[in-house]
PDB file of C-alpha atoms in Angstrom:
ATOM      1  CA  MET A 123     -37.794  10.497  48.241  1.00  0.00           C
ATOM      2  CA  LEU A 124     -35.065  10.492  50.705  1.00  0.00           C
ATOM      3  CA  LYS A 125     -33.817   7.364  48.559  1.00  0.00           C
ATOM      4  CA  ILE A 126     -34.126   9.271  45.439  1.00  0.00           C
ATOM      5  CA  LYS A 127     -32.084  11.500  45.983  1.00  0.00           C
ATOM      6  CA  PHE A 128     -29.486   9.059  47.608  1.00  0.00           C
ATOM      7  CA  LEU A 129     -29.377   7.694  44.400  1.00  0.00           C
ATOM      8  CA  ILE A 130     -29.068  10.743  42.527  1.00  0.00           C
ATOM      9  CA  LEU A 131     -26.269  11.329  44.616  1.00  0.00           C
ATOM     10  CA  PHE A 132     -24.482   8.392  44.128  1.00  0.00           C
ATOM     11  CA  LEU A 133     -24.939   8.711  40.269  1.00  0.00           C
ATOM     12  CA  SER A 134     -23.380  12.136  40.319  1.00  0.00           C
ATOM     13  CA  VAL A 135     -20.209  10.716  41.669  1.00  0.00           C
ATOM     14  CA  VAL A 136     -20.211   7.845  40.271  1.00  0.00           C
ATOM     15  CA  PHE A 137     -20.115  10.130  37.268  1.00  0.00           C
ATOM     16  CA  VAL A 138     -17.588  12.138  38.693  1.00  0.00           C
ATOM     17  CA  SER A 139     -15.165   9.370  39.501  1.00  0.00           C
ATOM     18  CA  ASN A 140     -15.528   7.658  35.836  1.00  0.00           C
ATOM     19  CA  ALA A 141     -14.664  11.221  34.214  1.00  0.00           C
ATOM     20  CA  GLN A 142     -11.759  11.980  36.335  1.00  0.00           C
ATOM     21  CA  GLU A 143     -10.610   8.453  34.921  1.00  0.00           C
ATOM     22  CA  ILE A 144     -10.155   9.642  31.670  1.00  0.00           C
ATOM     23  CA  ASN A 145      -7.631  12.179  30.010  1.00  0.00           C
ATOM     24  CA  GLN A 146      -5.429  11.960  32.837  1.00  0.00           C
ATOM     25  CA  LEU A 147      -1.703  13.480  33.349  1.00  0.00           C
ATOM     26  CA  ASN A 148       1.029  12.034  35.859  1.00  0.00           C
ATOM     27  CA  SER A 149       2.783  13.940  38.235  1.00  0.00           C
ATOM     28  CA  LYS A 150       5.565  14.168  35.107  1.00  0.00           C
ATOM     29  CA  GLY A 151       3.149  15.646  33.606  1.00  0.00           C
ATOM     30  CA  ASN A 152       2.560  12.780  30.754  1.00  0.00           C
ATOM     31  CA  ARG A 153      -0.095  11.312  29.745  1.00  0.00           C
ATOM     32  CA  GLU A 154      -1.241   8.177  32.320  1.00  0.00           C
ATOM     33  CA  GLY A 155      -4.884   5.620  32.201  1.00  0.00           C
ATOM     34  CA  LEU A 156      -7.340   5.475  29.635  1.00  0.00           C
ATOM     35  CA  TRP A 157      -7.229   9.175  27.804  1.00  0.00           C
ATOM     36  CA  LYS A 158     -10.565   9.418  24.550  1.00  0.00           C
ATOM     37  CA  GLY A 159     -10.439  12.183  21.906  1.00  0.00           C
ATOM     38  CA  ILE A 160     -12.651  13.043  19.690  1.00  0.00           C
ATOM     39  CA  HIS A 161     -13.523  14.945  16.147  1.00  0.00           C
ATOM     40  CA  GLU A 162     -13.157  18.473  17.059  1.00  0.00           C
ATOM     41  CA  LYS A 163     -16.590  19.569  15.086  1.00  0.00           C
ATOM     42  CA  SER A 164     -18.896  17.354  15.598  1.00  0.00           C
ATOM     43  CA  LYS A 165     -17.547  15.981  18.907  1.00  0.00           C
ATOM     44  CA  ARG A 166     -18.238  12.572  18.551  1.00  0.00           C
ATOM     45  CA  PRO A 167     -15.546   9.428  19.381  1.00  0.00           C
ATOM     46  CA  ARG A 168     -12.354   9.661  17.647  1.00  0.00           C
ATOM     47  CA  TYR A 169      -9.887   7.030  19.446  1.00  0.00           C
ATOM     48  CA  GLU A 170      -9.459   5.798  22.703  1.00  0.00           C
ATOM     49  CA  GLY A 171      -6.696   3.962  24.471  1.00  0.00           C
ATOM     50  CA  PHE A 172      -4.313   3.714  27.624  1.00  0.00           C
ATOM     51  CA  PHE A 173      -1.044   5.647  27.378  1.00  0.00           C
ATOM     52  CA  LYS A 174       1.066   4.706  30.438  1.00  0.00           C
ATOM     53  CA  ASP A 175       3.912   7.312  32.101  1.00  0.00           C
ATOM     54  CA  GLY A 176       3.463   9.338  28.140  1.00  0.00           C
ATOM     55  CA  LYS A 177       3.393   6.402  26.008  1.00  0.00           C
ATOM     56  CA  GLU A 178       0.381   4.290  24.467  1.00  0.00           C
ATOM     57  CA  THR A 179       0.207   1.275  25.710  1.00  0.00           C
ATOM     58  CA  GLY A 180      -1.442  -1.392  24.236  1.00  0.00           C
ATOM     59  CA  VAL A 181      -4.435  -1.314  21.604  1.00  0.00           C
ATOM     60  CA  PHE A 182      -5.998   1.650  20.095  1.00  0.00           C
ATOM     61  CA  LYS A 183      -8.934   2.382  18.369  1.00  0.00           C
ATOM     62  CA  TYR A 184     -10.076   4.953  15.264  1.00  0.00           C
ATOM     63  CA  PHE A 185     -13.429   5.741  14.487  1.00  0.00           C
ATOM     64  CA  ASP A 186     -15.340   7.026  11.725  1.00  0.00           C
ATOM     65  CA  ASP A 187     -16.540  10.965  12.102  1.00  0.00           C
ATOM     66  CA  THR A 188     -20.515   9.551  12.567  1.00  0.00           C
ATOM     67  CA  LYS A 189     -23.709   8.233  14.068  1.00  0.00           C
ATOM     68  CA  ALA A 190     -22.199   4.696  13.863  1.00  0.00           C
ATOM     69  CA  GLY A 191     -18.972   5.804  15.026  1.00  0.00           C
ATOM     70  CA  THR A 192     -17.755   2.248  12.686  1.00  0.00           C
ATOM     71  CA  VAL A 193     -13.876   1.301  14.334  1.00  0.00           C
ATOM     72  CA  ILE A 194     -11.854   2.324  10.976  1.00  0.00           C
ATOM     73  CA  ALA A 195      -8.048   1.843  12.203  1.00  0.00           C
ATOM     74  CA  THR A 196      -6.583   0.018  15.299  1.00  0.00           C
ATOM     75  CA  ARG A 197      -2.990   0.472  16.572  1.00  0.00           C
ATOM     76  CA  ASP A 198      -1.206  -2.012  18.618  1.00  0.00           C
ATOM     77  CA  PHE A 199       1.289  -0.840  20.822  1.00  0.00           C
ATOM     78  CA  SER A 200       2.500  -4.882  22.373  1.00  0.00           C
ATOM     79  CA  LYS A 201       5.708  -4.442  21.693  1.00  0.00           C
ATOM     80  CA  GLY A 202       7.068  -1.837  23.541  1.00  0.00           C
ATOM     81  CA  ASP A 203       9.287  -0.546  21.412  1.00  0.00           C
ATOM     82  CA  GLY A 204       7.469   2.466  19.955  1.00  0.00           C
ATOM     83  CA  SER A 205       5.940   0.083  17.527  1.00  0.00           C
ATOM     84  CA  CYS A 206       2.581  -0.649  16.623  1.00  0.00           C
ATOM     85  CA  TYR A 207       1.541  -2.576  14.632  1.00  0.00           C
ATOM     86  CA  THR A 208      -1.364  -0.870  12.716  1.00  0.00           C
ATOM     87  CA  THR A 209      -4.787  -2.463  10.264  1.00  0.00           C
ATOM     88  CA  PHE A 210      -7.395  -0.060   8.518  1.00  0.00           C
ATOM     89  CA  PHE A 211     -10.842  -0.807   8.104  1.00  0.00           C
ATOM     90  CA  ASP A 212     -13.359  -0.161   5.398  1.00  0.00           C
ATOM     91  CA  GLN A 213     -17.242   1.121   7.303  1.00  0.00           C
ATOM     92  CA  LYS A 214     -18.151  -2.439   6.661  1.00  0.00           C
ATOM     93  CA  GLY A 215     -15.104  -3.752   8.591  1.00  0.00           C
ATOM     94  CA  ASN A 216     -13.239  -5.467   5.828  1.00  0.00           C
ATOM     95  CA  LYS A 217      -9.289  -5.026   6.484  1.00  0.00           C
ATOM     96  CA  VAL A 218      -8.020  -2.563   3.601  1.00  0.00           C
ATOM     97  CA  SER A 219      -4.601  -2.594   4.381  1.00  0.00           C
ATOM     98  CA  GLU A 220      -2.090  -3.322   7.805  1.00  0.00           C
ATOM     99  CA  GLY A 221       1.557  -3.751   8.580  1.00  0.00           C
ATOM    100  CA  VAL A 222       3.336  -2.137  10.995  1.00  0.00           C
ATOM    101  CA  LEU A 223       3.991   1.666  12.314  1.00  0.00           C
ATOM    102  CA  LEU A 224       7.840   2.929  13.392  1.00  0.00           C
ATOM    103  CA  ASN A 225       7.735   6.450  14.079  1.00  0.00           C
ATOM    104  CA  ARG A 226       4.885   7.339  12.122  1.00  0.00           C
ATOM    105  CA  LEU A 227       6.267   5.634   8.904  1.00  0.00           C
ATOM    106  CA  PRO A 228       5.933   2.380   7.296  1.00  0.00           C
ATOM    107  CA  GLU A 229       7.847  -0.687   8.509  1.00  0.00           C
ATOM    108  CA  GLY A 230       9.130  -4.044   6.957  1.00  0.00           C
ATOM    109  CA  GLU A 231       5.945  -5.944   5.019  1.00  0.00           C
ATOM    110  CA  TRP A 232       2.507  -4.463   4.508  1.00  0.00           C
ATOM    111  CA  LYS A 233      -0.089  -6.469   3.102  1.00  0.00           C
ATOM    112  CA  TYR A 234      -2.732  -4.554   0.506  1.00  0.00           C
ATOM    113  CA  TYR A 235      -6.572  -6.082   0.489  1.00  0.00           C
ATOM    114  CA  HIS A 236      -8.659  -6.234  -2.903  1.00  0.00           C
ATOM    115  CA  PHE A 237     -11.363  -3.890  -1.844  1.00  0.00           C
ATOM    116  CA  GLN A 238     -14.373  -5.168   0.221  1.00  0.00           C
ATOM    117  CA  SER A 239     -12.213  -8.769   0.241  1.00  0.00           C
ATOM    118  CA  LYS A 240     -10.205 -10.674   2.170  1.00  0.00           C
ATOM    119  CA  ASP A 241      -7.815 -11.569  -0.970  1.00  0.00           C
ATOM    120  CA  ILE A 242      -4.425  -9.773  -0.588  1.00  0.00           C
ATOM    121  CA  MET A 243      -4.061  -7.309  -3.513  1.00  0.00           C
ATOM    122  CA  SER A 244       0.118  -6.417  -2.592  1.00  0.00           C
ATOM    123  CA  ILE A 245       2.402  -7.245  -0.052  1.00  0.00           C
ATOM    124  CA  GLU A 246       4.823  -4.805   0.197  1.00  0.00           C
ATOM    125  CA  ASN A 247       8.556  -3.982   1.748  1.00  0.00           C
ATOM    126  CA  TYR A 248       8.937  -0.382   3.288  1.00  0.00           C
ATOM    127  CA  LYS A 249      12.337   0.955   5.129  1.00  0.00           C
ATOM    128  CA  LYS A 250      11.852   4.291   7.054  1.00  0.00           C
ATOM    129  CA  GLY A 251       8.625   4.762   5.405  1.00  0.00           C
ATOM    130  CA  LYS A 252      10.184   4.289   2.144  1.00  0.00           C
ATOM    131  CA  LEU A 253       9.905   1.005  -1.072  1.00  0.00           C
ATOM    132  CA  HIS A 254      12.171  -1.041  -0.018  1.00  0.00           C
ATOM    133  CA  GLY A 255      12.489  -4.784  -1.038  1.00  0.00           C
ATOM    134  CA  THR A 256      10.483  -6.846  -2.756  1.00  0.00           C
ATOM    135  CA  LYS A 257       6.523  -5.667  -3.914  1.00  0.00           C
ATOM    136  CA  LYS A 258       4.383  -8.335  -5.062  1.00  0.00           C
ATOM    137  CA  VAL A 259       1.378  -7.029  -6.680  1.00  0.00           C
ATOM    138  CA  PHE A 260      -1.671 -10.017  -7.274  1.00  0.00           C
ATOM    139  CA  TYR A 261      -4.928 -10.871  -9.488  1.00  0.00           C
ATOM    140  CA  LYS A 262      -8.145 -10.802  -7.027  1.00  0.00           C
ATOM    141  CA  ASN A 263      -8.323 -14.845  -8.304  1.00  0.00           C
ATOM    142  CA  GLY A 264      -4.815 -14.651  -6.143  1.00  0.00           C
ATOM    143  CA  THR A 265      -3.146 -15.133  -9.358  1.00  0.00           C
ATOM    144  CA  LEU A 266       0.899 -12.890  -9.604  1.00  0.00           C
ATOM    145  CA  ALA A 267       0.785  -9.813 -11.099  1.00  0.00           C
ATOM    146  CA  GLU A 268       4.074  -8.398 -10.778  1.00  0.00           C
ATOM    147  CA  VAL A 269       7.047  -8.545  -9.298  1.00  0.00           C
ATOM    148  CA  SER A 270       9.159  -5.516  -8.318  1.00  0.00           C
ATOM    149  CA  ASN A 271      12.278  -4.809  -6.063  1.00  0.00           C
ATOM    150  CA  TYR A 272      12.978  -1.448  -4.619  1.00  0.00           C
ATOM    151  CA  ALA A 273      15.943   0.119  -3.566  1.00  0.00           C
ATOM    152  CA  ASN A 274      15.190   3.379  -1.570  1.00  0.00           C
ATOM    153  CA  GLY A 275      11.907   3.956  -2.979  1.00  0.00           C
ATOM    154  CA  LYS A 276      12.813   3.826  -6.365  1.00  0.00           C
ATOM    155  CA  LEU A 277      12.416   0.871  -8.745  1.00  0.00           C
ATOM    156  CA  GLU A 278      16.051  -1.248  -8.512  1.00  0.00           C
ATOM    157  CA  GLY A 279      16.820  -4.506 -10.494  1.00  0.00           C
ATOM    158  CA  SER A 280      14.950  -7.109 -11.807  1.00  0.00           C
ATOM    159  CA  TYR A 281      10.867  -6.549 -12.796  1.00  0.00           C
ATOM    160  CA  LYS A 282       8.253  -9.383 -14.549  1.00  0.00           C
ATOM    161  CA  LYS A 283       4.598  -8.867 -15.458  1.00  0.00           C
ATOM    162  CA  TYR A 284       2.150 -11.567 -15.842  1.00  0.00           C
ATOM    163  CA  ALA A 285      -1.606 -12.192 -17.397  1.00  0.00           C
ATOM    164  CA  GLU A 286      -3.825 -13.344 -15.736  1.00  0.00           C
ATOM    165  CA  ASN A 287      -2.642 -17.035 -16.624  1.00  0.00           C
ATOM    166  CA  GLY A 288      -0.144 -16.814 -15.315  1.00  0.00           C
ATOM    167  CA  ASN A 289       2.113 -16.216 -18.939  1.00  0.00           C
ATOM    168  CA  LEU A 290       4.814 -13.592 -18.783  1.00  0.00           C
ATOM    169  CA  LEU A 291       4.294 -10.079 -20.253  1.00  0.00           C
ATOM    170  CA  GLU A 292       7.076  -8.752 -19.480  1.00  0.00           C
ATOM    171  CA  GLU A 293      10.315  -8.745 -17.594  1.00  0.00           C
ATOM    172  CA  SER A 294      12.588  -5.706 -17.171  1.00  0.00           C
ATOM    173  CA  GLY A 295      15.451  -4.204 -14.472  1.00  0.00           C
ATOM    174  CA  TYR A 296      15.647  -1.185 -13.056  1.00  0.00           C
ATOM    175  CA  LYS A 297      18.874   0.837 -11.805  1.00  0.00           C
ATOM    176  CA  GLU A 298      17.160   4.133  -9.754  1.00  0.00           C
ATOM    177  CA  GLY A 299      13.938   4.102 -11.340  1.00  0.00           C
ATOM    178  CA  ASP A 300      14.435   4.055 -14.254  1.00  0.00           C
ATOM    179  CA  LEU A 301      14.314   1.439 -16.805  1.00  0.00           C
ATOM    180  CA  HIS A 302      17.896  -0.216 -17.804  1.00  0.00           C
ATOM    181  CA  GLY A 303      18.824  -3.612 -19.686  1.00  0.00           C
ATOM    182  CA  GLU A 304      16.970  -5.558 -21.407  1.00  0.00           C
ATOM    183  CA  VAL A 305      13.489  -5.641 -21.658  1.00  0.00           C
ATOM    184  CA  ILE A 306      11.020  -8.554 -23.244  1.00  0.00           C
ATOM    185  CA  TYR A 307       7.770  -8.300 -23.627  1.00  0.00           C
ATOM    186  CA  TYR A 308       5.087 -11.520 -24.759  1.00  0.00           C
ATOM    187  CA  ASP A 309       1.721 -11.484 -26.112  1.00  0.00           C
ATOM    188  CA  GLY A 310       0.234 -13.099 -22.990  1.00  0.00           C
ATOM    189  CA  ASP A 311       0.540 -16.964 -24.972  1.00  0.00           C
ATOM    190  CA  LYS A 312       5.147 -17.072 -24.206  1.00  0.00           C
ATOM    191  CA  ASN A 313       5.806 -15.308 -27.693  1.00  0.00           C
ATOM    192  CA  ILE A 314       7.967 -12.159 -27.649  1.00  0.00           C
ATOM    193  CA  VAL A 315       6.933  -8.830 -28.829  1.00  0.00           C
ATOM    194  CA  PHE A 316       9.148  -6.649 -28.350  1.00  0.00           C
ATOM    195  CA  LYS A 317      13.204  -6.866 -27.031  1.00  0.00           C
ATOM    196  CA  GLY A 318      16.048  -4.543 -26.772  1.00  0.00           C
ATOM    197  CA  GLU A 319      17.607  -2.596 -23.982  1.00  0.00           C
ATOM    198  CA  TYR A 320      17.416   0.325 -22.125  1.00  0.00           C
ATOM    199  CA  LYS A 321      20.070   2.274 -20.574  1.00  0.00           C
ATOM    200  CA  ASN A 322      19.290   4.945 -17.309  1.00  0.00           C
ATOM    201  CA  GLY A 323      15.963   4.914 -19.050  1.00  0.00           C
ATOM    202  CA  ARG A 324      16.356   5.936 -22.519  1.00  0.00           C
ATOM    203  CA  LYS A 325      16.173   3.200 -25.119  1.00  0.00           C
ATOM    204  CA  VAL A 326      19.558   2.150 -26.245  1.00  0.00           C
ATOM    205  CA  GLY A 327      21.718  -0.047 -29.031  1.00  0.00           C
ATOM    206  CA  TYR A 328      19.208  -2.843 -31.927  1.00  0.00           C
ATOM    207  CA  TRP A 329      15.117  -3.282 -31.538  1.00  0.00           C
ATOM    208  CA  GLU A 330      14.072  -6.803 -31.952  1.00  0.00           C
ATOM    209  CA  ILE A 331      10.226  -6.940 -33.105  1.00  0.00           C
ATOM    210  CA  TYR A 332       8.426  -9.637 -33.445  1.00  0.00           C
ATOM    211  CA  GLU A 333       4.915 -11.446 -34.691  1.00  0.00           C
ATOM    212  CA  ASN A 334       4.212 -15.215 -34.386  1.00  0.00           C
ATOM    213  CA  GLY A 335       7.243 -15.766 -31.896  1.00  0.00           C
ATOM    214  CA  LYS A 336       9.261 -15.054 -34.926  1.00  0.00           C
ATOM    215  CA  LEU A 337      11.553 -12.337 -35.970  1.00  0.00           C
ATOM    216  CA  VAL A 338      10.861 -10.318 -38.049  1.00  0.00           C
ATOM    217  CA  SER A 339      12.886  -6.685 -37.229  1.00  0.00           C
ATOM    218  CA  LYS A 340      15.821  -5.301 -35.906  1.00  0.00           C
ATOM    219  CA  GLU A 341      15.917  -1.620 -36.280  1.00  0.00           C
ATOM    220  CA  LYS A 342      18.673   0.668 -34.532  1.00  0.00           C
ATOM    221  CA  VAL A 343      17.430   3.779 -32.187  1.00  0.00           C
ATOM    222  CA  THR A 344      18.119   6.661 -34.313  1.00  0.00           C
ATOM    223  CA  ARG A 345      17.696   8.609 -31.380  1.00  0.00           C
ATOM    224  CA  PHE A 346      17.542   8.445 -27.120  1.00  0.00           C
ATOM    225  CA  THR A 347      13.525   8.413 -26.166  1.00  0.00           C
ATOM    226  CA  ARG A 348      12.199   7.238 -22.853  1.00  0.00           C
ATOM    227  CA  LYS A 349       8.999   6.215 -24.166  1.00  0.00           C
ATOM    228  CA  THR A 350       7.512   3.025 -22.309  1.00  0.00           C
ATOM    229  CA  PHE A 351       5.395   0.096 -23.743  1.00  0.00           C
ATOM    230  CA  LYS A 352       2.013   0.233 -23.458  1.00  0.00           C
ATOM    231  CA  ILE A 353      -0.217  -3.757 -22.746  1.00  0.00           C
ATOM    232  CA  GLU A 354      -3.766  -3.586 -24.838  1.00  0.00           C
ATOM    233  CA  LYS A 355      -5.964  -6.036 -25.849  1.00  0.00           C
ATOM    234  CA  SER A 356      -6.202  -7.582 -29.889  1.00  0.00           C
ATOM    235  CA  GLU A 357      -9.134  -8.207 -31.918  1.00  0.00           C
ATOM    236  CA  ASP A 358      -8.488 -12.039 -30.606  1.00  0.00           C
ATOM    237  CA  GLY A 359      -7.969 -10.951 -27.158  1.00  0.00           C
ATOM    238  CA  LYS A 360      -4.593 -11.900 -26.961  1.00  0.00           C
ATOM    239  CA  LEU A 361      -2.326  -9.428 -25.210  1.00  0.00           C
ATOM    240  CA  ILE A 362       0.148  -7.336 -27.684  1.00  0.00           C
ATOM    241  CA  PRO A 363       2.834  -4.415 -25.759  1.00  0.00           C
ATOM    242  CA  SER A 364       2.093  -1.351 -28.219  1.00  0.00           C
ATOM    243  CA  GLU A 365       4.372   1.482 -28.102  1.00  0.00           C
ATOM    244  CA  PRO A 366       2.726   5.453 -27.272  1.00  0.00           C
ATOM    245  CA  LYS A 367       3.311   7.745 -29.658  1.00  0.00           C
ATOM    246  CA  THR A 368       4.789  11.292 -28.541  1.00  0.00           C
ATOM    247  CA  LYS A 369       3.147  14.837 -30.074  1.00  0.00           C
ATOM    248  CA  HIS A 370       6.968  15.547 -31.241  1.00  0.00           C
ATOM    249  CA  GLU A 371       6.517  11.946 -33.959  1.00  0.00           C
ATOM    250  CA  LYS A 372       4.317  11.560 -36.954  1.00  0.00           C
ATOM    251  CA  LYS A 373       1.201   9.210 -36.632  1.00  0.00           C
TER     252      LYS A 373
END
């Protein structure tokens, strides 16, 4: 009986000791050591990680609000410069995205993955939380689908779009988020379908229309329009750009 009482007392001391080592503040009032957070309603674990004088150190883990408590994100603060390499996961452990957060905003290169796959879906570049630099999008088979460029969150410079077979579908340019300059659309078999020019998001000048790669008409834009083209599949399986009509146009 005495041994049992001693064991209970010992376990109680250990429990209290361990409890005191979690979520502590140092003499400066800053977080120190191991901290664990919980989801407010369910009281399930939300995160865990170590602090040193109020700053995150090492790797933090974040858990979903389920009984399984699956890790849905990790943040690595090892660099010690306030940034953290962040990886997001789905509930099956597959990567969703990864990259650096600085001041809680994306910075530099970020990778995004196809659903439940190790295949990269896109590679994007950020500056202070805004897209800045080159962005690449890939098909599931790894073939390049799009290449675009950004400046402070807006499309800027050249843009190219490809079919899954690698053939070019569109090449154009942007200025402050609007189409600007020469635009060429292809049918997926390397034949030009439309060719023209945009200025600050509006079609201008003469536009050329092609069939089977041969010029069939050349029309001057009679009024400014912001319409763009969408890619459709023809009856013979070819990818062709088609100009969508607006509600102000007659069909």
